[in-house]
PDB file of C-alpha atoms in Angstrom:
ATOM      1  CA  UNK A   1       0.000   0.000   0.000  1.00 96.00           C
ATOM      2  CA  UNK A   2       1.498   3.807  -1.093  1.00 98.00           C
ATOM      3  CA  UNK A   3       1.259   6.065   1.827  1.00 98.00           C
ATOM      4  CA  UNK A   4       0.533   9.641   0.573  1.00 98.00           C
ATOM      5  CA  UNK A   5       0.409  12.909   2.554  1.00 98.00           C
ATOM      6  CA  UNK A   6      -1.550  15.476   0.453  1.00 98.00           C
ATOM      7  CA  UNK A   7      -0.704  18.894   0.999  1.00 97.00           C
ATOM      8  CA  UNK A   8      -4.027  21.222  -0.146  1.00 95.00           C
ATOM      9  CA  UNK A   9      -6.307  18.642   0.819  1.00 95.00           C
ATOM     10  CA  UNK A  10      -9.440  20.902   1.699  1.00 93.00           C
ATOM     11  CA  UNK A  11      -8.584  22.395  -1.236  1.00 91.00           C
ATOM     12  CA  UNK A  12     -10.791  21.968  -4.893  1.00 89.00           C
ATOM     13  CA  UNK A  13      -7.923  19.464  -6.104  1.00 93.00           C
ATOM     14  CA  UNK A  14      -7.035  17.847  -2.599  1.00 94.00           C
ATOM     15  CA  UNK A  15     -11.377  17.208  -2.578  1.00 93.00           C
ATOM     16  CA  UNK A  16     -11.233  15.573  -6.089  1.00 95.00           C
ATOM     17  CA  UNK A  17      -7.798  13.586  -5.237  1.00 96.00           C
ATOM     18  CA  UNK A  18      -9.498  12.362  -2.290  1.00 95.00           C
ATOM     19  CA  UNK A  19     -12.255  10.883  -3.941  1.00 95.00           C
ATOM     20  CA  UNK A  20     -10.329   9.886  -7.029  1.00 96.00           C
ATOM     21  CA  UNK A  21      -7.964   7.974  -4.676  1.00 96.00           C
ATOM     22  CA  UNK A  22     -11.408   5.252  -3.944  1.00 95.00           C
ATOM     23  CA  UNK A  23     -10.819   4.156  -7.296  1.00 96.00           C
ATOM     24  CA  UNK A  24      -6.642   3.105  -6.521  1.00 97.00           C
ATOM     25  CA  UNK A  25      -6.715  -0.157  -4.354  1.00 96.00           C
ATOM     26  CA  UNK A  26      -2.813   0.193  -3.778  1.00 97.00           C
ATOM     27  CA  UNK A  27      -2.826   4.404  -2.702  1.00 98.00           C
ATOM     28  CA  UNK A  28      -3.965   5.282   1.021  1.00 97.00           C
ATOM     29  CA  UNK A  29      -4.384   8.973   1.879  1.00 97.00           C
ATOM     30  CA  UNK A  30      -3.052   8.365   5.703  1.00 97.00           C
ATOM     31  CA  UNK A  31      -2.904  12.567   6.400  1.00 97.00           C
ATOM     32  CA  UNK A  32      -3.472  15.925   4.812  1.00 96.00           C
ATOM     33  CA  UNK A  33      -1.913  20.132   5.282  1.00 96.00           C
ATOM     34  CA  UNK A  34      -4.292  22.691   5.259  1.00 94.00           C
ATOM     35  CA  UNK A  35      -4.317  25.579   6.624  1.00 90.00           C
ATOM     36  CA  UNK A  36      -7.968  25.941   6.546  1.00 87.00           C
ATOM     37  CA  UNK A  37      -9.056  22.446   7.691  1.00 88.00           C
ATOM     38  CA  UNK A  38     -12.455  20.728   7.300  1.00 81.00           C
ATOM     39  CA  UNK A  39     -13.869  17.672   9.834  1.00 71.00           C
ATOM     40  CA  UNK A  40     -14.894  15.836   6.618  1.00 71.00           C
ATOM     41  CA  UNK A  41     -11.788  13.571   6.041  1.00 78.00           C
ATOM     42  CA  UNK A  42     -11.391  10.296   7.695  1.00 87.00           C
ATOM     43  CA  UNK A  43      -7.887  11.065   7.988  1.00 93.00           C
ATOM     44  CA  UNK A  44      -5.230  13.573  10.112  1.00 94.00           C
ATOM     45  CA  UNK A  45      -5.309  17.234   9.176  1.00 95.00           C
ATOM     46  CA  UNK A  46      -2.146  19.398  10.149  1.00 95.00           C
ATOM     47  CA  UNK A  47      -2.186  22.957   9.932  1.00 95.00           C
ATOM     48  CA  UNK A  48       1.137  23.548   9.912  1.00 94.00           C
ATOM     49  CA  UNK A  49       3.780  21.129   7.876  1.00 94.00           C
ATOM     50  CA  UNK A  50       6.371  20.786  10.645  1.00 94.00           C
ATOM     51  CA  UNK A  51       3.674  19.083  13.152  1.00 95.00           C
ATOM     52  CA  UNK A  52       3.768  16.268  10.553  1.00 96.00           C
ATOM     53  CA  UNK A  53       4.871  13.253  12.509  1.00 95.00           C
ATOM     54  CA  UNK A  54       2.717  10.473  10.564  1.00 95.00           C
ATOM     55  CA  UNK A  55       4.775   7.717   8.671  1.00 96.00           C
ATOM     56  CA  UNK A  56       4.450   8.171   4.838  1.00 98.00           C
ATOM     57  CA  UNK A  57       5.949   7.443   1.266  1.00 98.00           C
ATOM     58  CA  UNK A  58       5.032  10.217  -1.082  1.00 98.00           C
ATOM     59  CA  UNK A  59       4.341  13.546  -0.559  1.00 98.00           C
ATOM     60  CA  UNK A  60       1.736  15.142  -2.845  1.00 98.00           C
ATOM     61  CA  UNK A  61       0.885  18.771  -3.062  1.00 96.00           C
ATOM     62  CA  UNK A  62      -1.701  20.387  -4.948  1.00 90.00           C
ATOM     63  CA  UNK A  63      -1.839  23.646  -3.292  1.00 91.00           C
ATOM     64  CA  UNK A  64       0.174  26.880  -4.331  1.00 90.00           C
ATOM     65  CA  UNK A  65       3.399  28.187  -4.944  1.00 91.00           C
ATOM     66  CA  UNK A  66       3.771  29.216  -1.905  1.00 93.00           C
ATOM     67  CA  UNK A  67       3.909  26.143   0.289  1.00 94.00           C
ATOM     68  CA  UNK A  68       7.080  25.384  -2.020  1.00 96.00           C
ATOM     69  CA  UNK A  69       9.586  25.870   1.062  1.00 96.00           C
ATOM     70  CA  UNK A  70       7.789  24.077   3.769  1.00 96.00           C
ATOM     71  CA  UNK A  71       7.161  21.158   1.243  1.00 96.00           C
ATOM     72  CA  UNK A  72      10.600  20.803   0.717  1.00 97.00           C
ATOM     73  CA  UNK A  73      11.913  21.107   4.127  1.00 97.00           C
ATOM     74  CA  UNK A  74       9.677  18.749   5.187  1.00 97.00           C
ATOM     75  CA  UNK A  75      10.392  16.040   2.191  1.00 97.00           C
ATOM     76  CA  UNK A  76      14.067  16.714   2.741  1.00 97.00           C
ATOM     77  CA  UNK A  77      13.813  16.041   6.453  1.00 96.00           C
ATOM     78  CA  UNK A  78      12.347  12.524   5.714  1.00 96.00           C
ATOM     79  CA  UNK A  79      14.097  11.499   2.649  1.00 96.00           C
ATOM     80  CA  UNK A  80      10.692  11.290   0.701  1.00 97.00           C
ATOM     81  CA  UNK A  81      10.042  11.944  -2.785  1.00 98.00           C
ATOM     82  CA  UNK A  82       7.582  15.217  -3.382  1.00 98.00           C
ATOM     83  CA  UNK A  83       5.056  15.525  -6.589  1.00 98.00           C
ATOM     84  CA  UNK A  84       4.509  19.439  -7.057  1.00 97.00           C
ATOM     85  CA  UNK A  85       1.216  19.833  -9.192  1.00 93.00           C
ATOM     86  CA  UNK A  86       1.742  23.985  -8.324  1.00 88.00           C
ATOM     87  CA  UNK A  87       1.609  26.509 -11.542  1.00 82.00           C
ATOM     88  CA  UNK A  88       2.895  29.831 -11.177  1.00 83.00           C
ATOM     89  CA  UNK A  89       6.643  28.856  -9.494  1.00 91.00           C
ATOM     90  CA  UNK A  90       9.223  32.194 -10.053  1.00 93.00           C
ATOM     91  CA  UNK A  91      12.209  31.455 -11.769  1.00 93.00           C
ATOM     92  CA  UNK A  92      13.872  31.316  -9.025  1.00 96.00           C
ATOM     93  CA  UNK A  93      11.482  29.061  -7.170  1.00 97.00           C
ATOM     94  CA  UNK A  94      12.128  26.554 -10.348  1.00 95.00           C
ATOM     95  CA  UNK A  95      15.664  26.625  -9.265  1.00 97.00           C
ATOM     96  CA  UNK A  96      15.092  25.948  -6.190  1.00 97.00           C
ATOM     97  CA  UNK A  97      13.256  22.734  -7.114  1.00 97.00           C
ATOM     98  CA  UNK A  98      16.025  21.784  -9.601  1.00 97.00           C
ATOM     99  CA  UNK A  99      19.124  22.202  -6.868  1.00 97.00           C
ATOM    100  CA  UNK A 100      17.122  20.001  -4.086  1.00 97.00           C
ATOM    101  CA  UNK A 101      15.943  17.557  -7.060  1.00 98.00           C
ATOM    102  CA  UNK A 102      19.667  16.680  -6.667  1.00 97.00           C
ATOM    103  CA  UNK A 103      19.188  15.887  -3.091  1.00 97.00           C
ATOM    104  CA  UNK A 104      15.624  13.563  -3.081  1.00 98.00           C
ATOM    105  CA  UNK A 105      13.390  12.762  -5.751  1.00 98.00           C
ATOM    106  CA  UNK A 106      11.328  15.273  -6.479  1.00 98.00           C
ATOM    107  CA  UNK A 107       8.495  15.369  -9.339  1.00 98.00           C
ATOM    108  CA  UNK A 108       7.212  18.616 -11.276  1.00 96.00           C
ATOM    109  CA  UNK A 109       4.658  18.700 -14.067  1.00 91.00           C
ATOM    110  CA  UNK A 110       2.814  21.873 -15.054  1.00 86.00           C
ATOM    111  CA  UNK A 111       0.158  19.795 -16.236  1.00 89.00           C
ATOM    112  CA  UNK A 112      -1.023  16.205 -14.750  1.00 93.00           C
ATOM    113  CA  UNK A 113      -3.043  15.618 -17.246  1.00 93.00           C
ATOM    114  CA  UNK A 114      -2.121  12.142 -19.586  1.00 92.00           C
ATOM    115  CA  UNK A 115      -3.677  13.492 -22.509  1.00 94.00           C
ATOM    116  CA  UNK A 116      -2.049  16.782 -22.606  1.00 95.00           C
ATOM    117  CA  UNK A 117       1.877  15.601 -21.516  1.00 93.00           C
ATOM    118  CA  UNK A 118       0.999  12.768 -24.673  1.00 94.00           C
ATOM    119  CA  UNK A 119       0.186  16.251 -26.613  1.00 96.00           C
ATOM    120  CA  UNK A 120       3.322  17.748 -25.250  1.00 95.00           C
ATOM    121  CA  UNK A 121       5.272  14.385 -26.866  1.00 94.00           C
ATOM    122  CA  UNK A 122       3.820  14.832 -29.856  1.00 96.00           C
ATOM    123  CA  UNK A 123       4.798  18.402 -30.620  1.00 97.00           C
ATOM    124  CA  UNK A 124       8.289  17.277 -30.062  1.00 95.00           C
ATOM    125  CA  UNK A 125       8.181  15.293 -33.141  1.00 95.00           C
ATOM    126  CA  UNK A 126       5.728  17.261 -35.233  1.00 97.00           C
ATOM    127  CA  UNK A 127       7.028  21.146 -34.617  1.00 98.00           C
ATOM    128  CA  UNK A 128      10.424  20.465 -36.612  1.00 96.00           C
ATOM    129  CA  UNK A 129       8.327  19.393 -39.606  1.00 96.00           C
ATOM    130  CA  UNK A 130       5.830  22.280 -39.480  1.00 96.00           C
ATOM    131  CA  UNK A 131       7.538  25.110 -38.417  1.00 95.00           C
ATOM    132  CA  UNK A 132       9.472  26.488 -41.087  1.00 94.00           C
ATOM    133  CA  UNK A 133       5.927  26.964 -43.295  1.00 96.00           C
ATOM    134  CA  UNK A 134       3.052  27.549 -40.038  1.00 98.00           C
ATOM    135  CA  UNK A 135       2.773  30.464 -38.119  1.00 98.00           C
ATOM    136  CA  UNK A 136       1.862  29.094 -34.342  1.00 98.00           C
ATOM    137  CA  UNK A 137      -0.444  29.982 -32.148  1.00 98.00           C
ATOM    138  CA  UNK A 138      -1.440  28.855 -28.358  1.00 98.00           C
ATOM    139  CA  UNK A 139      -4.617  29.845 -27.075  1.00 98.00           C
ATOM    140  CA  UNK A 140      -5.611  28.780 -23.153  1.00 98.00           C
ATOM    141  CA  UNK A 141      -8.572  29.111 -21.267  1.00 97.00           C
ATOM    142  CA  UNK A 142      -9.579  28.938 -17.587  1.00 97.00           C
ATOM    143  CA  UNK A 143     -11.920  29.895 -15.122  1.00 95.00           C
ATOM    144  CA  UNK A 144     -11.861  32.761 -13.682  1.00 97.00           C
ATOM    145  CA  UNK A 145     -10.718  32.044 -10.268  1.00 92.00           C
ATOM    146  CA  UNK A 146      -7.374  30.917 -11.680  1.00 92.00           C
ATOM    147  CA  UNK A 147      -4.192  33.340 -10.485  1.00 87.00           C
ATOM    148  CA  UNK A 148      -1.748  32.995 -12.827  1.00 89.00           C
ATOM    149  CA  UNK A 149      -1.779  33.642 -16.598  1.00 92.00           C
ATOM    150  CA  UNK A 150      -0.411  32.397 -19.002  1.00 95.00           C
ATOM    151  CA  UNK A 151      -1.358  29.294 -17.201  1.00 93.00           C
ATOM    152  CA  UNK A 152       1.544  26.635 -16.741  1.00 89.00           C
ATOM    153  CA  UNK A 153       0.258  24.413 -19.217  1.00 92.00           C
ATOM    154  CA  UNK A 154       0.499  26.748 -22.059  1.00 96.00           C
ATOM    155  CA  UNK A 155       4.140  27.535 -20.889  1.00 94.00           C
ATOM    156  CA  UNK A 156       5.089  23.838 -20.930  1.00 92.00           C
ATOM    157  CA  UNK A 157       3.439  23.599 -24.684  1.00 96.00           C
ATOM    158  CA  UNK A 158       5.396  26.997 -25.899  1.00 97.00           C
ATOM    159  CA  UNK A 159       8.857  25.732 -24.176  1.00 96.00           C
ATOM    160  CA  UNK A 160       8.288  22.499 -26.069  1.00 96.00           C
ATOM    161  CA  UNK A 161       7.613  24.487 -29.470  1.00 98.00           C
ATOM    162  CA  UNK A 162      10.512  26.710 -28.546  1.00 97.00           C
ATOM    163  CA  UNK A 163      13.182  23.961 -28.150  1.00 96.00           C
ATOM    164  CA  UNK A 164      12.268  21.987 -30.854  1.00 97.00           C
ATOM    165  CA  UNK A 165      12.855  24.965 -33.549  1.00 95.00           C
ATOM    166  CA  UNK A 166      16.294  25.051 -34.597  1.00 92.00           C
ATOM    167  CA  UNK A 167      16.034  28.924 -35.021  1.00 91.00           C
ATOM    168  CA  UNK A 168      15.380  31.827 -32.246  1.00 94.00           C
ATOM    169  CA  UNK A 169      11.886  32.458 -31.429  1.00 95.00           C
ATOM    170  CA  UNK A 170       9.920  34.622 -29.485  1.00 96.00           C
ATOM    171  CA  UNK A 171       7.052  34.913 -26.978  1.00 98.00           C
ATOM    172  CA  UNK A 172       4.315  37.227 -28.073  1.00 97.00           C
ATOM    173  CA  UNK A 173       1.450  37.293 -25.226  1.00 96.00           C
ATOM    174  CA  UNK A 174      -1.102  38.550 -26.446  1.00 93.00           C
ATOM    175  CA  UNK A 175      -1.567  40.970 -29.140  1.00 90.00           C
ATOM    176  CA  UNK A 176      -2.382  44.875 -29.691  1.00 90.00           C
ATOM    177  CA  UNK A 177      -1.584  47.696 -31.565  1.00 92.00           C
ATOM    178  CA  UNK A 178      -0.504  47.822 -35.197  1.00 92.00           C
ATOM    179  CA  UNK A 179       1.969  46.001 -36.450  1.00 92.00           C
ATOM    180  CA  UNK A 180       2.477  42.731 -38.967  1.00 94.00           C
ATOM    181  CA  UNK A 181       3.037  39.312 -37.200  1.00 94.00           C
ATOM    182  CA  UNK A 182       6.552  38.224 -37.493  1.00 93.00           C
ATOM    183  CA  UNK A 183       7.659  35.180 -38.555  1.00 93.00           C
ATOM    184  CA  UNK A 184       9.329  34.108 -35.458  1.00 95.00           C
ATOM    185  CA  UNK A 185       6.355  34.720 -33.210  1.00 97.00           C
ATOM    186  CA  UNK A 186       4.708  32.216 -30.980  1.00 98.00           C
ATOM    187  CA  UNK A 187       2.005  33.362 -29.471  1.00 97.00           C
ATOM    188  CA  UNK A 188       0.409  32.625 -26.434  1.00 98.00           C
ATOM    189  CA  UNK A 189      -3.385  34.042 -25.591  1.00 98.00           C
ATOM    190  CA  UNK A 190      -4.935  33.707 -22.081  1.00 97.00           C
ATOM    191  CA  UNK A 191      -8.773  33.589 -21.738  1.00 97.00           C
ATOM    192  CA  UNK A 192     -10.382  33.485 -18.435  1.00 98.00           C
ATOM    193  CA  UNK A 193     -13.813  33.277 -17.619  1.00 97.00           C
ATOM    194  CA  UNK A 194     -17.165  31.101 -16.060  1.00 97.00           C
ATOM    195  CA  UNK A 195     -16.067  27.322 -14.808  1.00 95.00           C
ATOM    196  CA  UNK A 196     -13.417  26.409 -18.073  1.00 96.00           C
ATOM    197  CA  UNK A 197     -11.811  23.750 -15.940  1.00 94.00           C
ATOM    198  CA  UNK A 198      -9.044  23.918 -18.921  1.00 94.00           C
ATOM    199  CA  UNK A 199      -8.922  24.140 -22.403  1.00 96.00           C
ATOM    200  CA  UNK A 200      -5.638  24.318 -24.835  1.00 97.00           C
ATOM    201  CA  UNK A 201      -5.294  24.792 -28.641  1.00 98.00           C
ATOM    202  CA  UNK A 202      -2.353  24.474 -30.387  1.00 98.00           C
ATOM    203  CA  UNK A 203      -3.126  26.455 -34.224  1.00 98.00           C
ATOM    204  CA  UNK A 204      -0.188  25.946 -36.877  1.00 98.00           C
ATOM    205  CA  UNK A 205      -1.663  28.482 -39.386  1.00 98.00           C
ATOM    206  CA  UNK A 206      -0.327  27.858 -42.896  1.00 97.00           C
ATOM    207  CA  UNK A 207      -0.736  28.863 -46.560  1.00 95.00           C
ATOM    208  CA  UNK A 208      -4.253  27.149 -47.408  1.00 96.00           C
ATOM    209  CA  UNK A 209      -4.669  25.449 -44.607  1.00 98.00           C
ATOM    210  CA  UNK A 210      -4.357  24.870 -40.860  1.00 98.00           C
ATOM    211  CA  UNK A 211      -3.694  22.277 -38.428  1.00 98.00           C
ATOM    212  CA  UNK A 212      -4.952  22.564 -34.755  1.00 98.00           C
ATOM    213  CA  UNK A 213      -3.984  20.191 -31.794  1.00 98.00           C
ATOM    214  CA  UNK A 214      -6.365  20.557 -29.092  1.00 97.00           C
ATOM    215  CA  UNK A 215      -6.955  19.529 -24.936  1.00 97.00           C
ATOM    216  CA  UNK A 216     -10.379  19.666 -23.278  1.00 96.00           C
ATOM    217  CA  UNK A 217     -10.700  19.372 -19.317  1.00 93.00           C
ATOM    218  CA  UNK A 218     -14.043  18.591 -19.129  1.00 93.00           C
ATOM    219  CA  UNK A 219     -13.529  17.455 -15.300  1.00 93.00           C
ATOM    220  CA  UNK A 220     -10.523  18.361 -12.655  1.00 91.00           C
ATOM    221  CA  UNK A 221     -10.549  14.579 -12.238  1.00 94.00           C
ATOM    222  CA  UNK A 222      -8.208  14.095 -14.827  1.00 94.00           C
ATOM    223  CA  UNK A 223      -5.589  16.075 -12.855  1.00 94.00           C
ATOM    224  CA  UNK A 224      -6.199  13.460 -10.037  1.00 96.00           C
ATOM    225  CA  UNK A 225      -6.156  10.767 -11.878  1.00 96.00           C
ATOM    226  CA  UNK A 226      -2.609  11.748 -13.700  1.00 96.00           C
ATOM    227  CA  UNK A 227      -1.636  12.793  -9.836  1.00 97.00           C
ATOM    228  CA  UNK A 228      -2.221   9.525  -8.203  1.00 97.00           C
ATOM    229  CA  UNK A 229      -0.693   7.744 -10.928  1.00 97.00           C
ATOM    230  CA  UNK A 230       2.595   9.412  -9.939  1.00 97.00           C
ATOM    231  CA  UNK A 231       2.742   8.667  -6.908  1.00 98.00           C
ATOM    232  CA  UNK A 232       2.355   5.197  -7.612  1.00 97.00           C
ATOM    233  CA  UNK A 233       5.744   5.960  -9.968  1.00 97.00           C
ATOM    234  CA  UNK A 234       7.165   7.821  -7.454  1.00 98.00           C
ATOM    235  CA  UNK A 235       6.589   5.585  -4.619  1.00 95.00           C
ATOM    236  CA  UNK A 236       9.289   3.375  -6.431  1.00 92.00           C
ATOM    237  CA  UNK A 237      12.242   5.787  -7.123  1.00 94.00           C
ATOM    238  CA  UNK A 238      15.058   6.021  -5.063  1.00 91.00           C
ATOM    239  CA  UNK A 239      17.165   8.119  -7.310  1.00 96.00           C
ATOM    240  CA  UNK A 240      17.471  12.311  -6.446  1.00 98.00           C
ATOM    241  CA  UNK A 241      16.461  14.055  -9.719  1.00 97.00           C
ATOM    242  CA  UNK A 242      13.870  15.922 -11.375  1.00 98.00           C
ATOM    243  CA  UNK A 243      11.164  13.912 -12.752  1.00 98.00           C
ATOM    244  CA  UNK A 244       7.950  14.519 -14.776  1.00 94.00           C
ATOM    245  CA  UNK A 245       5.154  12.790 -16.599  1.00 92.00           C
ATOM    246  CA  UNK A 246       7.186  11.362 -19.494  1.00 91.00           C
ATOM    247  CA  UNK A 247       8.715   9.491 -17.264  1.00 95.00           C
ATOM    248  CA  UNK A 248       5.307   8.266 -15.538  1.00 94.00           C
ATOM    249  CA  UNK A 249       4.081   7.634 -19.018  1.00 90.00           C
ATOM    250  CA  UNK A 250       7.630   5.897 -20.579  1.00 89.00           C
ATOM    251  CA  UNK A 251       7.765   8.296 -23.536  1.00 79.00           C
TER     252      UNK A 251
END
């Protein structure tokens, strides 16, 4: 049995990970953070990470940025691997998570999602074809409680793009004023609004035609589901590095 600690778990995520977690015979959820805990789990809520003193294997946080610290303290102190679901890390907050990734295991993925990281692969071995004669575009949208725009996802998508053109490219967020699109332009359009639990398009505009790549959330459980099935890969590593879903998926 994989003993997780979930770290947001009164949260929106941490409510849907807890009930997508009925539906993994080998996970147990044996205690949760919050700092704003309920009385509905059947499990141990801290407030506070360094009162955790419960025996566990993986460490899974679906919170916010800015439990990055305390996460990693506290998965340092024990030796145990962390999965950080978070969007919106600084730069040097990503650093951070690369230097101790060299210390335990730790996994990041701006998206948990299996459909979009098997979207992510297959840019990698489309873009180099395409490029040269489509324009691309990313347009993401999200509801309207979400903090951080672009959202990670998109990022993850554009970086992907971005490394696998052999030329310089740009970042163009957004668009206004008058000028001609140049040629190398990706752009990246945030739309927020209602309930969109998530949706990403991928346009390669070319001459006559266009090709679009597209990712519909229709439920947050597919963040849960992609969650839990990392810490089942995660439960197993013993090796300190970075990790992500690639590696949960074997691309």
């Amino acid at each position: 049995m994989i003993k997780v600690l979930l770290n947001g778990c009164c949260g929106k995520m941490g409510k849907v990970i807890i009930e997508a977690a009925k539906n993994f015979p080998n996970i147990e959820i044996v205690a949760g953070i919050d700092k704003y805990p309920n009385d509905q789990s059947n499990f141990k809520i801290y407030t506070n990470s360094d009162d955790v003193d419960i025996n566990y294997d993986v460490l899974l946080d679906f919170s916010r940025p800015e439990a990055l610290t305390d996460i990693l303290k506290l998965s340092t102190k024990n030796n145990k691997p962390a999965i950080l679901c978070s969007t919106g890390y600084t730069d040097e907050e990503l650093l951070l998570i690369s230097e101790k990734s060299k210390v335990i295991p730790l996994f990041r993925s701006a998206n948990m999602s299996l459909g979009v990281n098997l979207l992510n692969s297959l840019l990698k071995k489309i873009v180099p074809t395409l490029y040269e004669n489509y324009d691309i575009e990313i347009i993401e949208k999200h509801h309207n409680q979400k903090v951080d725009s672009p959202s990670g996802t998109a990022l993850l998508l554009a970086d992907t793009i971005k490394d696998s053109i052999p030329n310089e490219s740009n970042y163009i967020y957004g668009r206004s004023g008058k000028r001609k699109r140049e040629k190398n332009e990706i752009g990246i359009h945030a739309i927020r609004g209602g309930s969109i639990v998530g949706d990403h398009d991928i346009i390669f505009a070319g001459s006559g035609e266009i090709i679009e790549l597209s990712h519909k959330a229709i439920s947050r459980e597919v963040f849960a589901v992609g969650a839990l099935k990392a810490c089942e890969f995660m439960s197993d590593v013993i090796e300190p590095k970075l990790y992500n879903m690639d590696d949960v998926l074997g691309i």
